[in-house]
Amino acid sequence: MEEPEMQLKGKKVTDKFTESIYVLANEPSVALYRLQEHVRRSLPELAQHKADMQRWEEQSQGAIYTVEYACSAVKNLVDSGVYFRSVEGLLKQAISIRDHMNATAQGHR
């Protein structure tokens, strides 16, 4: 055989070999294996992130409830001003009646 013919045959063999390796490397089951490996490596970290996010959500919900409860308590205090003014008026009236009764009692003696 001649040198160019041998090179051509060698090139064909290497091209076929390269194509076969490429097909094997990119075969669907290999891709699925690589995907499985990626998921296996990534899943624990993702699960930890999910757990952290759920814990933060629970803490946030608790804080939101606390703030809403405090706002409600403050609003109720503001609304109770009417009742405090009423009690104040009744106390003043009771003091006035007491003073009047004391003055009347001293006048009868």
GROMACS .gro file of N, CA, C and O in nm:
model
  436
    1MET      N    1   0.082  -0.117   0.000
    1MET     CA    2   0.000   0.000   0.000
    1MET      C    3   0.087   0.124   0.000
    1MET      O    4   0.193   0.125   0.057
    2GLU      N    5   0.028   0.221  -0.055
    2GLU     CA    6   0.101   0.347  -0.064
    2GLU      C    7   0.072   0.430   0.060
    2GLU      O    8  -0.029   0.412   0.127
    3GLU      N    9   0.157   0.524   0.083
    3GLU     CA   10   0.147   0.613   0.200
    3GLU      C   11   0.017   0.694   0.201
    3GLU      O   12  -0.051   0.697   0.303
    4PRO      N   13  -0.025   0.764   0.094
    4PRO     CA   14  -0.149   0.842   0.096
    4PRO      C   15  -0.271   0.753   0.121
    4PRO      O   16  -0.365   0.793   0.191
    5GLU      N   17  -0.269   0.634   0.061
    5GLU     CA   18  -0.382   0.544   0.081
    5GLU      C   19  -0.389   0.498   0.227
    5GLU      O   20  -0.496   0.489   0.286
    6MET      N   21  -0.274   0.474   0.285
    6MET     CA   22  -0.267   0.432   0.425
    6MET      C   23  -0.314   0.546   0.516
    6MET      O   24  -0.386   0.523   0.613
    7GLN      N   25  -0.277   0.668   0.484
    7GLN     CA   26  -0.321   0.783   0.562
    7GLN      C   27  -0.472   0.802   0.552
    7GLN      O   28  -0.538   0.834   0.651
    8LEU      N   29  -0.525   0.781   0.433
    8LEU     CA   30  -0.670   0.794   0.413
    8LEU      C   31  -0.744   0.689   0.496
    8LEU      O   32  -0.843   0.721   0.563
    9LYS      N   33  -0.696   0.565   0.494
    9LYS     CA   34  -0.759   0.460   0.573
    9LYS      C   35  -0.745   0.489   0.722
    9LYS      O   36  -0.838   0.467   0.801
   10GLY      N   37  -0.630   0.537   0.762
   10GLY     CA   38  -0.607   0.572   0.903
   10GLY      C   39  -0.700   0.685   0.947
   10GLY      O   40  -0.756   0.682   1.058
   11LYS      N   41  -0.717   0.784   0.857
   11LYS     CA   42  -0.807   0.895   0.887
   11LYS      C   43  -0.951   0.846   0.901
   11LYS      O   44  -1.024   0.888   0.990
   12LYS      N   45  -0.993   0.755   0.811
   12LYS     CA   46  -1.130   0.701   0.818
   12LYS      C   47  -1.151   0.626   0.949
   12LYS      O   48  -1.255   0.639   1.013
   13VAL      N   49  -1.052   0.547   0.987
   13VAL     CA   50  -1.063   0.470   1.111
   13VAL      C   51  -1.072   0.564   1.231
   13VAL      O   52  -1.157   0.548   1.319
   14THR      N   53  -0.987   0.666   1.235
   14THR     CA   54  -0.989   0.759   1.349
   14THR      C   55  -1.118   0.841   1.349
   14THR      O   56  -1.174   0.869   1.457
   15ASP      N   57  -1.168   0.879   1.230
   15ASP     CA   58  -1.294   0.953   1.224
   15ASP      C   59  -1.409   0.867   1.276
   15ASP      O   60  -1.495   0.914   1.353
   16LYS      N   61  -1.414   0.740   1.237
   16LYS     CA   62  -1.520   0.650   1.284
   16LYS      C   63  -1.508   0.627   1.435
   16LYS      O   64  -1.608   0.624   1.507
   17PHE      N   65  -1.384   0.612   1.481
   17PHE     CA   66  -1.361   0.593   1.624
   17PHE      C   67  -1.406   0.716   1.703
   17PHE      O   68  -1.474   0.705   1.805
   18THR      N   69  -1.370   0.836   1.655
   18THR     CA   70  -1.410   0.962   1.719
   18THR      C   71  -1.562   0.976   1.721
   18THR      O   72  -1.621   1.015   1.822
   19GLU      N   73  -1.625   0.942   1.610
   19GLU     CA   74  -1.771   0.950   1.602
   19GLU      C   75  -1.835   0.852   1.701
   19GLU      O   76  -1.932   0.886   1.769
   20SER      N   77  -1.779   0.732   1.710
   20SER     CA   78  -1.833   0.632   1.804
   20SER      C   79  -1.819   0.680   1.948
   20SER      O   80  -1.912   0.667   2.029
   21ILE      N   81  -1.705   0.737   1.983
   21ILE     CA   82  -1.682   0.789   2.118
   21ILE      C   83  -1.779   0.903   2.146
   21ILE      O   84  -1.839   0.912   2.253
   22TYR      N   85  -1.798   0.992   2.048
   22TYR     CA   86  -1.889   1.104   2.061
   22TYR      C   87  -2.033   1.056   2.085
   22TYR      O   88  -2.103   1.105   2.173
   23VAL      N   89  -2.074   0.956   2.007
   23VAL     CA   90  -2.209   0.900   2.022
   23VAL      C   91  -2.224   0.837   2.159
   23VAL      O   92  -2.326   0.856   2.228
   24LEU      N   93  -2.123   0.761   2.203
   24LEU     CA   94  -2.131   0.698   2.335
   24LEU      C   95  -2.134   0.803   2.447
   24LEU      O   96  -2.207   0.789   2.544
   25ALA      N   97  -2.054   0.907   2.433
   25ALA     CA   98  -2.047   1.011   2.536
   25ALA      C   99  -2.177   1.090   2.544
   25ALA      O  100  -2.212   1.141   2.650
   26ASN      N  101  -2.248   1.101   2.434
   26ASN     CA  102  -2.371   1.179   2.430
   26ASN      C  103  -2.497   1.093   2.420
   26ASN      O  104  -2.604   1.144   2.393
   27GLU      N  105  -2.482   0.966   2.446
   27GLU     CA  106  -2.595   0.874   2.439
   27GLU      C  107  -2.692   0.910   2.551
   27GLU      O  108  -2.651   0.954   2.659
   28PRO      N  109  -2.823   0.897   2.530
   28PRO     CA  110  -2.922   0.941   2.628
   28PRO      C  111  -2.903   0.882   2.768
   28PRO      O  112  -2.921   0.952   2.867
   29SER      N  113  -2.868   0.756   2.779
   29SER     CA  114  -2.852   0.699   2.912
   29SER      C  115  -2.735   0.763   2.986
   29SER      O  116  -2.739   0.779   3.108
   30VAL      N  117  -2.632   0.803   2.913
   30VAL     CA  118  -2.519   0.872   2.976
   30VAL      C  119  -2.565   1.011   3.023
   30VAL      O  120  -2.531   1.056   3.132
   31ALA      N  121  -2.645   1.076   2.941
   31ALA     CA  122  -2.696   1.207   2.979
   31ALA      C  123  -2.784   1.194   3.103
   31ALA      O  124  -2.776   1.277   3.194
   32LEU      N  125  -2.867   1.091   3.107
   32LEU     CA  126  -2.951   1.070   3.224
   32LEU      C  127  -2.867   1.040   3.347
   32LEU      O  128  -2.897   1.085   3.458
   33TYR      N  129  -2.759   0.964   3.329
   33TYR     CA  130  -2.669   0.935   3.440
   33TYR      C  131  -2.607   1.064   3.492
   33TYR      O  132  -2.599   1.087   3.613
   34ARG      N  133  -2.562   1.150   3.401
   34ARG     CA  134  -2.502   1.278   3.442
   34ARG      C  135  -2.605   1.365   3.513
   34ARG      O  136  -2.573   1.432   3.612
   35LEU      N  137  -2.726   1.364   3.463
   35LEU     CA  138  -2.833   1.440   3.527
   35LEU      C  139  -2.861   1.386   3.667
   35LEU      O  140  -2.876   1.461   3.763
   36GLN      N  141  -2.863   1.254   3.679
   36GLN     CA  142  -2.885   1.191   3.809
   36GLN      C  143  -2.773   1.228   3.907
   36GLN      O  144  -2.799   1.259   4.023
   37GLU      N  145  -2.651   1.227   3.860
   37GLU     CA  146  -2.538   1.265   3.944
   37GLU      C  147  -2.550   1.411   3.989
   37GLU      O  148  -2.525   1.443   4.105
   38HIS      N  149  -2.590   1.497   3.899
   38HIS     CA  150  -2.607   1.639   3.932
   38HIS      C  151  -2.716   1.655   4.039
   38HIS      O  152  -2.698   1.728   4.137
   39VAL      N  153  -2.827   1.586   4.020
   39VAL     CA  154  -2.937   1.595   4.116
   39VAL      C  155  -2.893   1.539   4.251
   39VAL      O  156  -2.920   1.599   4.356
   40ARG      N  157  -2.822   1.429   4.249
   40ARG     CA  158  -2.775   1.366   4.373
   40ARG      C  159  -2.683   1.461   4.451
   40ARG      O  160  -2.689   1.469   4.572
   41ARG      N  161  -2.598   1.534   4.379
   41ARG     CA  162  -2.507   1.629   4.445
   41ARG      C  163  -2.581   1.755   4.491
   41ARG      O  164  -2.549   1.811   4.595
   42SER      N  165  -2.678   1.800   4.414
   42SER     CA  166  -2.745   1.928   4.442
   42SER      C  167  -2.861   1.916   4.540
   42SER      O  168  -2.895   2.012   4.608
   43LEU      N  169  -2.925   1.801   4.545
   43LEU     CA  170  -3.047   1.785   4.623
   43LEU      C  171  -3.031   1.815   4.772
   43LEU      O  172  -3.115   1.885   4.828
   44PRO      N  173  -2.928   1.767   4.839
   44PRO     CA  174  -2.917   1.797   4.983
   44PRO      C  175  -2.910   1.948   5.011
   44PRO      O  176  -2.976   1.997   5.103
   45GLU      N  177  -2.836   2.020   4.931
   45GLU     CA  178  -2.826   2.164   4.950
   45GLU      C  179  -2.960   2.232   4.923
   45GLU      O  180  -3.003   2.321   4.998
   46LEU      N  181  -3.029   2.188   4.818
   46LEU     CA  182  -3.161   2.245   4.789
   46LEU      C  183  -3.261   2.214   4.900
   46LEU      O  184  -3.342   2.299   4.936
   47ALA      N  185  -3.255   2.093   4.953
   47ALA     CA  186  -3.344   2.057   5.063
   47ALA      C  187  -3.317   2.142   5.186
   47ALA      O  188  -3.410   2.185   5.255
   48GLN      N  189  -3.190   2.170   5.212
   48GLN     CA  190  -3.154   2.255   5.326
   48GLN      C  191  -3.205   2.397   5.305
   48GLN      O  192  -3.260   2.459   5.397
   49HIS      N  193  -3.192   2.449   5.182
   49HIS     CA  194  -3.244   2.582   5.152
   49HIS      C  195  -3.396   2.587   5.172
   49HIS      O  196  -3.449   2.684   5.225
   50LYS      N  197  -3.464   2.482   5.129
   50LYS     CA  198  -3.609   2.477   5.145
   50LYS      C  199  -3.646   2.478   5.292
   50LYS      O  200  -3.737   2.550   5.334
   51ALA      N  201  -3.577   2.398   5.372
   51ALA     CA  202  -3.605   2.393   5.516
   51ALA      C  203  -3.579   2.529   5.581
   51ALA      O  204  -3.657   2.575   5.665
   52ASP      N  205  -3.469   2.595   5.541
   52ASP     CA  206  -3.438   2.729   5.594
   52ASP      C  207  -3.548   2.827   5.559
   52ASP      O  208  -3.591   2.906   5.643
   53MET      N  209  -3.593   2.824   5.435
   53MET     CA  210  -3.697   2.916   5.390
   53MET      C  211  -3.827   2.892   5.466
   53MET      O  212  -3.896   2.987   5.504
   54GLN      N  213  -3.861   2.766   5.489
   54GLN     CA  214  -3.983   2.735   5.564
   54GLN      C  215  -3.972   2.785   5.708
   54GLN      O  216  -4.068   2.840   5.763
   55ARG      N  217  -3.854   2.769   5.768
   55ARG     CA  218  -3.833   2.815   5.905
   55ARG      C  219  -3.843   2.967   5.911
   55ARG      O  220  -3.908   3.023   6.000
   56TRP      N  221  -3.784   3.036   5.813
   56TRP     CA  222  -3.791   3.182   5.809
   56TRP      C  223  -3.935   3.229   5.786
   56TRP      O  224  -3.978   3.330   5.841
   57GLU      N  225  -4.009   3.154   5.705
   57GLU     CA  226  -4.149   3.191   5.681
   57GLU      C  227  -4.230   3.178   5.810
   57GLU      O  228  -4.310   3.266   5.843
   58GLU      N  229  -4.206   3.070   5.885
   58GLU     CA  230  -4.277   3.052   6.012
   58GLU      C  231  -4.242   3.164   6.110
   58GLU      O  232  -4.330   3.219   6.177
   59GLN      N  233  -4.114   3.200   6.117
   59GLN     CA  234  -4.073   3.308   6.207
   59GLN      C  235  -4.134   3.441   6.163
   59GLN      O  236  -4.179   3.520   6.246
   60SER      N  237  -4.139   3.463   6.033
   60SER     CA  238  -4.198   3.586   5.981
   60SER      C  239  -4.347   3.591   6.012
   60SER      O  240  -4.399   3.696   6.051
   61GLN      N  241  -4.415   3.478   5.994
   61GLN     CA  242  -4.558   3.474   6.025
   61GLN      C  243  -4.583   3.503   6.172
   61GLN      O  244  -4.677   3.574   6.208
   62GLY      N  245  -4.497   3.449   6.258
   62GLY     CA  246  -4.509   3.476   6.401
   62GLY      C  247  -4.488   3.624   6.433
   62GLY      O  248  -4.561   3.683   6.512
   63ALA      N  249  -4.388   3.684   6.369
   63ALA     CA  250  -4.361   3.826   6.391
   63ALA      C  251  -4.476   3.912   6.338
   63ALA      O  252  -4.516   4.010   6.402
   64ILE      N  253  -4.531   3.874   6.224
   64ILE     CA  254  -4.644   3.948   6.167
   64ILE      C  255  -4.764   3.940   6.262
   64ILE      O  256  -4.830   4.041   6.288
   65TYR      N  257  -4.791   3.822   6.317
   65TYR     CA  258  -4.902   3.806   6.410
   65TYR      C  259  -4.880   3.894   6.533
   65TYR      O  260  -4.973   3.961   6.580
   66THR      N  261  -4.757   3.896   6.585
   66THR     CA  262  -4.726   3.977   6.702
   66THR      C  263  -4.749   4.125   6.675
   66THR      O  264  -4.808   4.196   6.756
   67VAL      N  265  -4.703   4.172   6.560
   67VAL     CA  266  -4.720   4.313   6.525
   67VAL      C  267  -4.867   4.346   6.507
   67VAL      O  268  -4.916   4.450   6.555
   68GLU      N  269  -4.941   4.259   6.440
   68GLU     CA  270  -5.085   4.284   6.421
   68GLU      C  271  -5.157   4.286   6.556
   68GLU      O  272  -5.245   4.370   6.578
   69TYR      N  273  -5.119   4.197   6.646
   69TYR     CA  274  -5.181   4.193   6.778
   69TYR      C  275  -5.149   4.321   6.856
   69TYR      O  276  -5.237   4.379   6.920
   70ALA      N  277  -5.024   4.367   6.847
   70ALA     CA  278  -4.985   4.491   6.916
   70ALA      C  279  -5.060   4.610   6.858
   70ALA      O  280  -5.106   4.697   6.933
   71CYS      N  281  -5.074   4.617   6.727
   71CYS     CA  282  -5.149   4.726   6.663
   71CYS      C  283  -5.294   4.724   6.708
   71CYS      O  284  -5.353   4.830   6.736
   72SER      N  285  -5.352   4.606   6.718
   72SER     CA  286  -5.490   4.593   6.763
   72SER      C  287  -5.502   4.641   6.908
   72SER      O  288  -5.599   4.710   6.943
   73ALA      N  289  -5.406   4.606   6.992
   73ALA     CA  290  -5.410   4.649   7.133
   73ALA      C  291  -5.400   4.801   7.143
   73ALA      O  292  -5.472   4.863   7.222
   74VAL      N  293  -5.312   4.862   7.065
   74VAL     CA  294  -5.298   5.007   7.066
   74VAL      C  295  -5.427   5.073   7.019
   74VAL      O  296  -5.474   5.171   7.077
   75LYS      N  297  -5.487   5.019   6.913
   75LYS     CA  298  -5.612   5.074   6.863
   75LYS      C  299  -5.721   5.065   6.969
   75LYS      O  300  -5.798   5.158   6.990
   76ASN      N  301  -5.726   4.951   7.039
   76ASN     CA  302  -5.825   4.935   7.145
   76ASN      C  303  -5.802   5.035   7.259
   76ASN      O  304  -5.898   5.086   7.318
   77LEU      N  305  -5.674   5.062   7.290
   77LEU     CA  306  -5.644   5.162   7.392
   77LEU      C  307  -5.692   5.300   7.349
   77LEU      O  308  -5.750   5.374   7.427
   78VAL      N  309  -5.667   5.334   7.223
   78VAL     CA  310  -5.712   5.463   7.171
   78VAL      C  311  -5.864   5.471   7.176
   78VAL      O  312  -5.922   5.573   7.218
   79ASP      N  313  -5.930   5.364   7.136
   79ASP     CA  314  -6.076   5.361   7.137
   79ASP      C  315  -6.134   5.366   7.278
   79ASP      O  316  -6.246   5.410   7.299
   80SER      N  317  -6.057   5.319   7.377
   80SER     CA  318  -6.108   5.316   7.515
   80SER      C  319  -6.102   5.453   7.580
   80SER      O  320  -6.149   5.469   7.693
   81GLY      N  321  -6.048   5.553   7.514
   81GLY     CA  322  -6.044   5.689   7.569
   81GLY      C  323  -6.182   5.739   7.606
   81GLY      O  324  -6.200   5.810   7.706
   82VAL      N  325  -6.283   5.702   7.529
   82VAL     CA  326  -6.421   5.741   7.557
   82VAL      C  327  -6.463   5.688   7.694
   82VAL      O  328  -6.523   5.760   7.775
   83TYR      N  329  -6.430   5.564   7.722
   83TYR     CA  330  -6.469   5.503   7.848
   83TYR      C  331  -6.394   5.566   7.965
   83TYR      O  332  -6.451   5.588   8.072
   84PHE      N  333  -6.266   5.597   7.945
   84PHE     CA  334  -6.188   5.662   8.051
   84PHE      C  335  -6.246   5.800   8.082
   84PHE      O  336  -6.255   5.841   8.198
   85ARG      N  337  -6.285   5.874   7.979
   85ARG     CA  338  -6.345   6.006   8.002
   85ARG      C  339  -6.479   5.992   8.075
   85ARG      O  340  -6.512   6.073   8.162
   86SER      N  341  -6.554   5.889   8.042
   86SER     CA  342  -6.682   5.865   8.110
   86SER      C  343  -6.658   5.834   8.258
   86SER      O  344  -6.727   5.886   8.345
   87VAL      N  345  -6.561   5.747   8.286
   87VAL     CA  346  -6.528   5.712   8.424
   87VAL      C  347  -6.479   5.836   8.499
   87VAL      O  348  -6.516   5.859   8.615
   88GLU      N  349  -6.399   5.917   8.432
   88GLU     CA  350  -6.350   6.041   8.493
   88GLU      C  351  -6.468   6.132   8.530
   88GLU      O  352  -6.473   6.188   8.641
   89GLY      N  353  -6.563   6.145   8.439
   89GLY     CA  354  -6.681   6.228   8.467
   89GLY      C  355  -6.761   6.174   8.584
   89GLY      O  356  -6.808   6.250   8.671
   90LEU      N  357  -6.778   6.042   8.589
   90LEU     CA  358  -6.852   5.981   8.699
   90LEU      C  359  -6.779   5.999   8.832
   90LEU      O  360  -6.843   6.023   8.936
   91LEU      N  361  -6.646   5.988   8.830
   91LEU     CA  362  -6.568   6.010   8.953
   91LEU      C  363  -6.582   6.155   9.001
   91LEU      O  364  -6.599   6.180   9.121
   92LYS      N  365  -6.576   6.249   8.908
   92LYS     CA  366  -6.593   6.391   8.946
   92LYS      C  367  -6.732   6.413   9.005
   92LYS      O  368  -6.748   6.485   9.105
   93GLN      N  369  -6.831   6.351   8.944
   93GLN     CA  370  -6.968   6.363   8.993
   93GLN      C  371  -6.980   6.303   9.132
   93GLN      O  372  -7.044   6.361   9.222
   94ALA      N  373  -6.917   6.186   9.153
   94ALA     CA  374  -6.921   6.121   9.285
   94ALA      C  375  -6.851   6.207   9.390
   94ALA      O  376  -6.900   6.220   9.504
   95ILE      N  377  -6.739   6.267   9.355
   95ILE     CA  378  -6.667   6.355   9.448
   95ILE      C  379  -6.753   6.476   9.482
   95ILE      O  380  -6.762   6.518   9.599
   96SER      N  381  -6.819   6.531   9.382
   96SER     CA  382  -6.906   6.647   9.404
   96SER      C  383  -7.021   6.610   9.498
   96SER      O  384  -7.055   6.686   9.591
   97ILE      N  385  -7.081   6.494   9.476
   97ILE     CA  386  -7.191   6.449   9.562
   97ILE      C  387  -7.140   6.427   9.704
   97ILE      O  388  -7.206   6.465   9.802
   98ARG      N  389  -7.023   6.365   9.717
   98ARG     CA  390  -6.964   6.342   9.849
   98ARG      C  391  -6.941   6.475   9.921
   98ARG      O  392  -6.974   6.490  10.039
   99ASP      N  393  -6.881   6.572   9.847
   99ASP     CA  394  -6.856   6.702   9.908
   99ASP      C  395  -6.988   6.767   9.950
   99ASP      O  396  -6.998   6.828  10.058
  100HIS      N  397  -7.089   6.757   9.866
  100HIS     CA  398  -7.220   6.815   9.898
  100HIS      C  399  -7.280   6.746  10.022
  100HIS      O  400  -7.338   6.812  10.108
  101MET      N  401  -7.266   6.612  10.027
  101MET     CA  402  -7.319   6.538  10.141
  101MET      C  403  -7.244   6.575  10.269
  101MET      O  404  -7.305   6.589  10.375
  102ASN      N  405  -7.111   6.593  10.260
  102ASN     CA  406  -7.032   6.633  10.376
  102ASN      C  407  -7.072   6.772  10.423
  102ASN      O  408  -7.083   6.798  10.544
  103ALA      N  409  -7.093   6.861  10.327
  103ALA     CA  410  -7.133   6.997  10.362
  103ALA      C  411  -7.271   6.998  10.425
  103ALA      O  412  -7.297   7.069  10.524
  104THR      N  413  -7.361   6.915  10.374
  104THR     CA  414  -7.497   6.907  10.429
  104THR      C  415  -7.494   6.846  10.568
  104THR      O  416  -7.564   6.892  10.659
  105ALA      N  417  -7.408   6.742  10.588
  105ALA     CA  418  -7.398   6.676  10.717
  105ALA      C  419  -7.342   6.772  10.821
  105ALA      O  420  -7.384   6.772  10.936
  106GLN      N  421  -7.249   6.856  10.784
  106GLN     CA  422  -7.190   6.951  10.878
  106GLN      C  423  -7.291   7.063  10.910
  106GLN      O  424  -7.290   7.118  11.017
  107GLY      N  425  -7.376   7.095  10.818
  107GLY     CA  426  -7.478   7.199  10.839
  107GLY      C  427  -7.585   7.152  10.935
  107GLY      O  428  -7.645   7.231  11.005
  108HIS      N  429  -7.611   7.025  10.944
  108HIS     CA  430  -7.713   6.972  11.034
  108HIS      C  431  -7.662   6.955  11.174
  108HIS      O  432  -7.739   6.937  11.265
  109ARG      N  433  -7.541   6.963  11.198
  109ARG     CA  434  -7.487   6.940  11.332
  109ARG      C  435  -7.499   7.060  11.417
  109ARG      O  436  -7.514   7.163  11.421
   0.00000   0.00000   0.00000
